[in-house]
CSV table of C-alpha atoms and ligand atoms in Angstrom, one decimal:
chain,number,residue,atom,x,y,z
V,1,UNK,CA,-83.0,91.8,47.4
V,2,UNK,CA,-80.4,89.8,49.2
V,3,UNK,CA,-79.9,91.9,52.3
V,4,UNK,CA,-80.9,90.0,55.4
V,5,UNK,CA,-80.7,92.8,58.0
V,6,UNK,CA,-82.6,96.1,57.9
V,7,UNK,CA,-80.7,98.4,55.4
V,8,UNK,CA,-78.6,101.0,57.0
V,9,UNK,CA,-77.6,102.6,53.8
V,10,UNK,CA,-79.8,102.4,50.7
V,11,UNK,CA,-79.1,103.9,47.3
V,12,UNK,CA,-82.0,104.1,44.9
V,13,UNK,CA,-81.8,104.7,41.1
V,14,UNK,CA,-78.9,107.1,41.3
V,15,UNK,CA,-77.9,109.0,38.2
V,16,UNK,CA,-74.8,111.2,38.3
V,17,UNK,CA,-73.3,113.3,35.6
V,18,UNK,CA,-70.3,115.6,35.2
V,19,UNK,CA,-71.6,118.3,32.8
V,20,UNK,CA,-72.8,116.2,29.8
V,21,UNK,CA,-71.0,113.1,30.8
V,22,UNK,CA,-73.2,110.7,32.7
V,23,UNK,CA,-71.1,108.3,34.9
V,24,UNK,CA,-73.7,106.5,37.0
V,25,UNK,CA,-76.9,105.1,35.6
V,26,UNK,CA,-79.8,104.0,37.8
V,27,UNK,CA,-77.4,102.6,40.5
V,28,UNK,CA,-79.3,100.9,43.4
V,29,UNK,CA,-77.7,99.1,46.3
V,30,UNK,CA,-78.2,98.5,50.0
V,31,UNK,CA,-76.0,97.7,52.9
V,32,UNK,CA,-77.6,96.0,55.9
V,33,UNK,CA,-76.7,96.7,59.5
V,34,UNK,CA,-73.6,94.7,60.4
V,35,UNK,CA,-72.7,93.8,56.8
V,36,UNK,CA,-69.5,94.2,54.8
V,37,UNK,CA,-70.5,94.9,51.3
V,38,UNK,CA,-68.0,95.2,48.5
V,39,UNK,CA,-68.4,97.4,45.5
V,40,UNK,CA,-66.1,96.1,42.7
V,41,UNK,CA,-65.3,97.8,39.5
V,42,UNK,CA,-62.4,98.5,37.1
V,43,UNK,CA,-60.7,101.9,36.8
V,44,UNK,CA,-63.2,104.5,35.7
V,45,UNK,CA,-66.3,102.3,36.4
V,46,UNK,CA,-67.7,105.1,38.7
V,47,UNK,CA,-66.8,103.8,42.2
V,48,UNK,CA,-65.4,107.1,43.5
V,49,UNK,CA,-68.3,109.0,41.9
V,50,UNK,CA,-70.7,106.9,43.9
V,51,UNK,CA,-68.7,107.3,47.1
V,52,UNK,CA,-68.6,111.1,46.6
V,53,UNK,CA,-72.4,111.1,46.1
V,54,UNK,CA,-73.0,109.4,49.4
V,55,UNK,CA,-70.9,112.1,51.2
V,56,UNK,CA,-72.6,115.0,49.4
V,57,UNK,CA,-69.4,115.8,47.4
V,58,UNK,CA,-71.3,115.7,44.2
V,59,UNK,CA,-74.9,116.3,43.5
V,60,UNK,CA,-76.8,113.5,41.8
V,61,UNK,CA,-79.0,114.3,38.8
V,62,UNK,CA,-81.7,112.0,40.2
V,63,UNK,CA,-82.2,109.2,42.6
V,64,UNK,CA,-82.0,109.0,46.4
V,65,UNK,CA,-79.6,108.0,49.2
V,66,UNK,CA,-81.1,106.9,52.5
V,67,UNK,CA,-79.4,106.3,55.8
V,68,UNK,CA,-81.5,104.6,58.5
V,69,UNK,CA,-84.4,105.2,56.2
V,70,UNK,CA,-83.9,109.0,56.1
V,71,UNK,CA,-83.0,110.8,52.8
V,72,UNK,CA,-79.5,112.3,52.9
V,73,UNK,CA,-79.3,112.9,49.2
V,74,UNK,CA,-77.3,116.1,48.5
V,75,UNK,CA,-76.9,117.2,52.1
V,76,UNK,CA,-73.6,118.8,53.1
V,77,UNK,CA,-70.7,116.4,53.9
V,78,UNK,CA,-70.5,117.4,57.6
V,79,UNK,CA,-74.2,116.6,57.9
V,80,UNK,CA,-73.6,113.2,56.4
V,81,UNK,CA,-70.9,112.6,58.9
V,82,UNK,CA,-73.2,113.6,61.7
V,83,UNK,CA,-75.6,110.8,60.8
V,84,UNK,CA,-72.9,108.3,61.8
V,85,UNK,CA,-71.2,107.5,58.5
V,86,UNK,CA,-67.5,108.2,57.9
V,87,UNK,CA,-65.4,108.1,54.8
V,88,UNK,CA,-61.9,106.8,54.6
V,89,UNK,CA,-60.8,108.4,51.4
V,90,UNK,CA,-58.7,106.8,48.7
V,91,UNK,CA,-55.8,109.2,49.3
V,92,UNK,CA,-56.0,108.8,53.1
V,93,UNK,CA,-55.6,112.6,53.5
V,94,UNK,CA,-53.5,112.5,56.7
V,95,UNK,CA,-51.5,115.4,58.0
V,96,UNK,CA,-48.0,114.2,57.2
V,97,UNK,CA,-46.2,116.6,59.5
V,98,UNK,CA,-48.3,115.8,62.5
V,99,UNK,CA,-47.9,112.8,64.7
V,100,UNK,CA,-50.1,109.7,64.8
V,101,UNK,CA,-51.8,111.0,68.0
V,102,UNK,CA,-52.3,114.5,66.5
V,103,UNK,CA,-53.9,113.0,63.4
V,104,UNK,CA,-56.3,111.0,65.5
V,105,UNK,CA,-57.1,114.0,67.7
V,106,UNK,CA,-57.7,116.2,64.6
V,107,UNK,CA,-60.0,113.8,62.9
V,108,UNK,CA,-63.4,114.7,61.6
V,109,UNK,CA,-64.9,113.6,64.9
V,110,UNK,CA,-65.4,117.3,65.7
V,111,UNK,CA,-68.3,117.3,63.3
V,112,UNK,CA,-70.2,114.7,65.4
V,113,UNK,CA,-69.2,115.9,68.9
V,114,UNK,CA,-69.0,112.2,69.7
V,115,UNK,CA,-65.4,111.3,70.1
V,116,UNK,CA,-63.9,107.9,70.9
V,117,UNK,CA,-61.3,107.5,73.6
V,118,UNK,CA,-57.9,107.3,72.0
V,119,UNK,CA,-57.1,104.3,74.2
V,120,UNK,CA,-60.0,102.3,72.6
V,121,UNK,CA,-58.6,103.1,69.2
V,122,UNK,CA,-55.1,102.1,70.2
V,123,UNK,CA,-56.5,98.8,71.6
V,124,UNK,CA,-57.8,98.1,68.1
V,125,UNK,CA,-54.5,99.2,66.4
V,126,UNK,CA,-51.6,98.5,68.7
V,127,UNK,CA,-49.1,99.3,66.0
V,128,UNK,CA,-50.3,102.9,66.0
V,129,UNK,CA,-49.9,103.1,69.8
V,130,UNK,CA,-46.3,102.1,69.4
V,131,UNK,CA,-45.9,105.0,66.9
V,132,UNK,CA,-48.0,107.6,68.7
V,133,UNK,CA,-45.3,110.3,68.5
V,134,UNK,CA,-44.1,109.4,64.9
V,135,UNK,CA,-45.0,111.8,62.1
V,136,UNK,CA,-47.7,110.4,59.9
V,137,UNK,CA,-45.8,111.1,56.8
V,138,UNK,CA,-43.0,108.7,57.9
V,139,UNK,CA,-45.4,105.7,58.5
V,140,UNK,CA,-45.4,102.8,56.0
V,141,UNK,CA,-48.2,102.7,53.5
V,142,UNK,CA,-50.0,100.0,55.5
V,143,UNK,CA,-49.7,102.0,58.8
V,144,UNK,CA,-51.0,105.1,57.0
V,145,UNK,CA,-54.0,103.2,55.9
V,146,UNK,CA,-54.6,101.9,59.4
V,147,UNK,CA,-54.2,105.5,60.7
V,148,UNK,CA,-56.8,106.7,58.2
V,149,UNK,CA,-59.2,104.0,59.3
V,150,UNK,CA,-58.5,104.7,63.0
V,151,UNK,CA,-59.1,108.4,62.5
V,152,UNK,CA,-62.5,107.7,61.0
V,153,UNK,CA,-63.3,105.5,64.0
V,154,UNK,CA,-62.6,108.5,66.4
V,155,UNK,CA,-66.1,109.7,65.4
V,156,UNK,CA,-67.7,106.5,66.7
V,157,UNK,CA,-69.5,105.9,63.3
V,158,UNK,CA,-72.0,103.1,62.8
V,159,UNK,CA,-70.8,102.7,59.2
V,160,UNK,CA,-67.6,103.5,57.3
V,161,UNK,CA,-67.0,103.7,53.6
V,162,UNK,CA,-63.5,102.6,52.6
V,163,UNK,CA,-62.4,103.8,49.2
V,164,UNK,CA,-59.7,101.3,47.9
V,165,UNK,CA,-57.9,100.8,51.2
V,166,UNK,CA,-55.4,98.3,49.6
V,167,UNK,CA,-54.3,100.7,46.9
V,168,UNK,CA,-50.5,100.9,46.6
V,169,UNK,CA,-49.9,98.3,49.4
V,170,UNK,CA,-47.8,95.1,49.1
V,171,UNK,CA,-49.8,91.8,49.2
V,172,UNK,CA,-48.8,91.2,52.8
V,173,UNK,CA,-50.1,94.7,53.9
V,174,UNK,CA,-53.3,94.2,51.9
V,175,UNK,CA,-53.9,91.1,54.0
V,176,UNK,CA,-53.1,93.0,57.2
V,177,UNK,CA,-55.4,95.9,56.4
V,178,UNK,CA,-58.3,93.8,55.1
V,179,UNK,CA,-58.0,91.5,58.1
V,180,UNK,CA,-58.4,94.5,60.4
V,181,UNK,CA,-61.4,95.6,58.4
V,182,UNK,CA,-62.9,92.2,59.0
V,183,UNK,CA,-62.3,92.4,62.7
V,184,UNK,CA,-63.9,95.8,62.9
V,185,UNK,CA,-67.0,94.4,61.2
V,186,UNK,CA,-67.0,91.5,63.7
V,187,UNK,CA,-67.1,94.2,66.4
V,188,UNK,CA,-70.3,95.5,64.9
V,189,UNK,CA,-69.2,98.1,62.3
V,190,UNK,CA,-71.1,98.2,59.0
V,191,UNK,CA,-68.7,98.6,56.1
V,192,UNK,CA,-68.9,99.5,52.4
V,193,UNK,CA,-65.6,98.4,50.9
V,194,UNK,CA,-64.7,99.8,47.5
V,195,UNK,CA,-62.0,97.6,46.1
V,196,UNK,CA,-60.1,96.4,43.0
V,197,UNK,CA,-58.5,93.7,45.1
V,198,UNK,CA,-61.3,91.3,44.2
V,199,UNK,CA,-60.2,88.0,45.7
V,200,UNK,CA,-59.4,89.3,49.2
V,201,UNK,CA,-62.3,91.8,49.3
V,202,UNK,CA,-64.8,89.0,48.4
V,203,UNK,CA,-63.3,86.7,51.0
V,204,UNK,CA,-64.1,89.1,53.8
V,205,UNK,CA,-67.4,90.4,52.5
V,206,UNK,CA,-71.0,89.2,53.0
V,207,UNK,CA,-72.2,90.5,49.6
V,208,UNK,CA,-70.9,92.4,46.6
V,209,UNK,CA,-72.0,94.6,43.7
V,210,UNK,CA,-70.2,94.9,40.5
V,211,UNK,CA,-70.2,98.3,38.8
V,212,UNK,CA,-69.3,98.4,35.1
V,213,UNK,CA,-69.4,101.6,33.0
V,214,UNK,CA,-71.6,103.2,35.6
V,215,UNK,CA,-74.1,100.4,35.9
V,216,UNK,CA,-74.6,97.7,38.5
V,217,UNK,CA,-74.3,94.5,36.4
V,218,UNK,CA,-74.2,91.9,39.1
V,219,UNK,CA,-74.9,91.5,42.8
V,220,UNK,CA,-74.9,88.5,45.1
V,221,UNK,CA,-73.4,86.8,48.1
V,222,UNK,CA,-69.6,87.2,48.0
V,223,UNK,CA,-69.1,83.5,48.5
V,224,UNK,CA,-71.1,82.8,45.3
V,225,UNK,CA,-69.4,85.5,43.3
V,226,UNK,CA,-66.0,84.1,44.3
V,227,UNK,CA,-67.0,80.8,42.7
V,228,UNK,CA,-68.5,82.3,39.6
V,229,UNK,CA,-66.5,81.5,36.4
V,230,UNK,CA,-67.4,84.8,34.7
V,231,UNK,CA,-66.3,86.8,37.7
V,232,UNK,CA,-63.1,84.8,38.1
V,233,UNK,CA,-62.2,85.3,34.5
V,234,UNK,CA,-63.0,89.0,34.3
V,235,UNK,CA,-61.7,90.1,37.7
V,236,UNK,CA,-59.4,87.4,39.0
V,237,UNK,CA,-57.7,86.5,35.7
V,238,UNK,CA,-58.3,82.8,36.4
A,301,ATP,P1,-60.7,104.5,39.7
A,301,ATP,O1,-60.7,103.1,40.2
A,301,ATP,O2,-59.8,104.7,38.5
A,301,ATP,O3,-60.5,105.5,40.8
A,301,ATP,P2,-63.6,104.9,39.6
A,301,ATP,O4,-64.3,103.6,39.4
A,301,ATP,O5,-63.5,105.4,41.0
A,301,ATP,O6,-62.1,104.8,39.0
A,301,ATP,P3,-64.6,107.5,38.9
A,301,ATP,O7,-63.4,108.2,39.5
A,301,ATP,O8,-65.9,107.6,39.6
A,301,ATP,O9,-64.3,105.9,38.7
A,301,ATP,O10,-64.8,108.0,37.4
A,301,ATP,C1,-65.9,107.6,36.6
A,301,ATP,C2,-65.9,108.4,35.3
A,301,ATP,O11,-66.2,109.8,35.7
A,301,ATP,C3,-64.5,108.5,34.6
A,301,ATP,O12,-64.8,108.4,33.3
A,301,ATP,C4,-63.9,109.8,35.0
A,301,ATP,O13,-63.1,110.3,34.0
A,301,ATP,C5,-65.2,110.6,35.2
A,301,ATP,N1,-65.0,111.7,36.2
A,301,ATP,C6,-64.7,111.5,37.5
A,301,ATP,N2,-64.7,112.7,38.2
A,301,ATP,C7,-64.9,113.7,37.2
A,301,ATP,C8,-65.0,115.1,37.2
A,301,ATP,N3,-64.9,115.8,38.4
A,301,ATP,N4,-65.3,115.7,36.1
A,301,ATP,C9,-65.5,115.1,34.9
A,301,ATP,N5,-65.4,113.7,34.8
A,301,ATP,C10,-65.1,113.0,36.0
């Protein structure tokens, strides 16, 4: 176990199947308070299935998920959110015909009854403040990703799970988005980052797990994985 701080989220021996197709096999991982942990894996490795299990969107066949030491396995998504953990989904799921401000105001914070001040959120993302009255559907890809993250923060979570935030973004925007993720972490937010953008994700993370065909095959400090020849060859094409 490499985690230094007390685990905030812990997954133990998780098995997930869709009908007869098992997609996660004995997956165990933990995220310490204050960490950024990256989950890396190729297409179809099972990353989204794992994220969906955390948020009660699919029911594991066996295993457990604990948040602050308390089992949350299989509870309803809004109850997971109430514990202080928010999902920024892969497809961002914004309301395109509503403004930036309306998207922030209509975020899932209502499930927690614990809403951030919009001014605090705009202080973190000044580019969104400048676009407060712009329709979300007209924002650039990077701005939409920022808005999706900002909306999750409206619930004042202690942890967020980011499902492939760099998907579809230009290299420059990937840097902007992941740099903001790192600043949020420096401000105390615990983050599980699901990514295919290996180099940059490892650069901003404390630790990482590698998921291959539904199994965790490696785990370690991100700085060490970045130097590992096998990882560089398999994931960085170096
Ligand atoms: P990607 O990076 O392409 O999004 P992923 O690592 O997130 O991939 P998953 O989406 O979790 O992987 O998919 C893992 C496996 O589970 C795949 O073989 C996929 O076809 C299968 N799968 C995912 N969702 C379902 C479902 N609802 N019903 C049946 N099979 C599914």
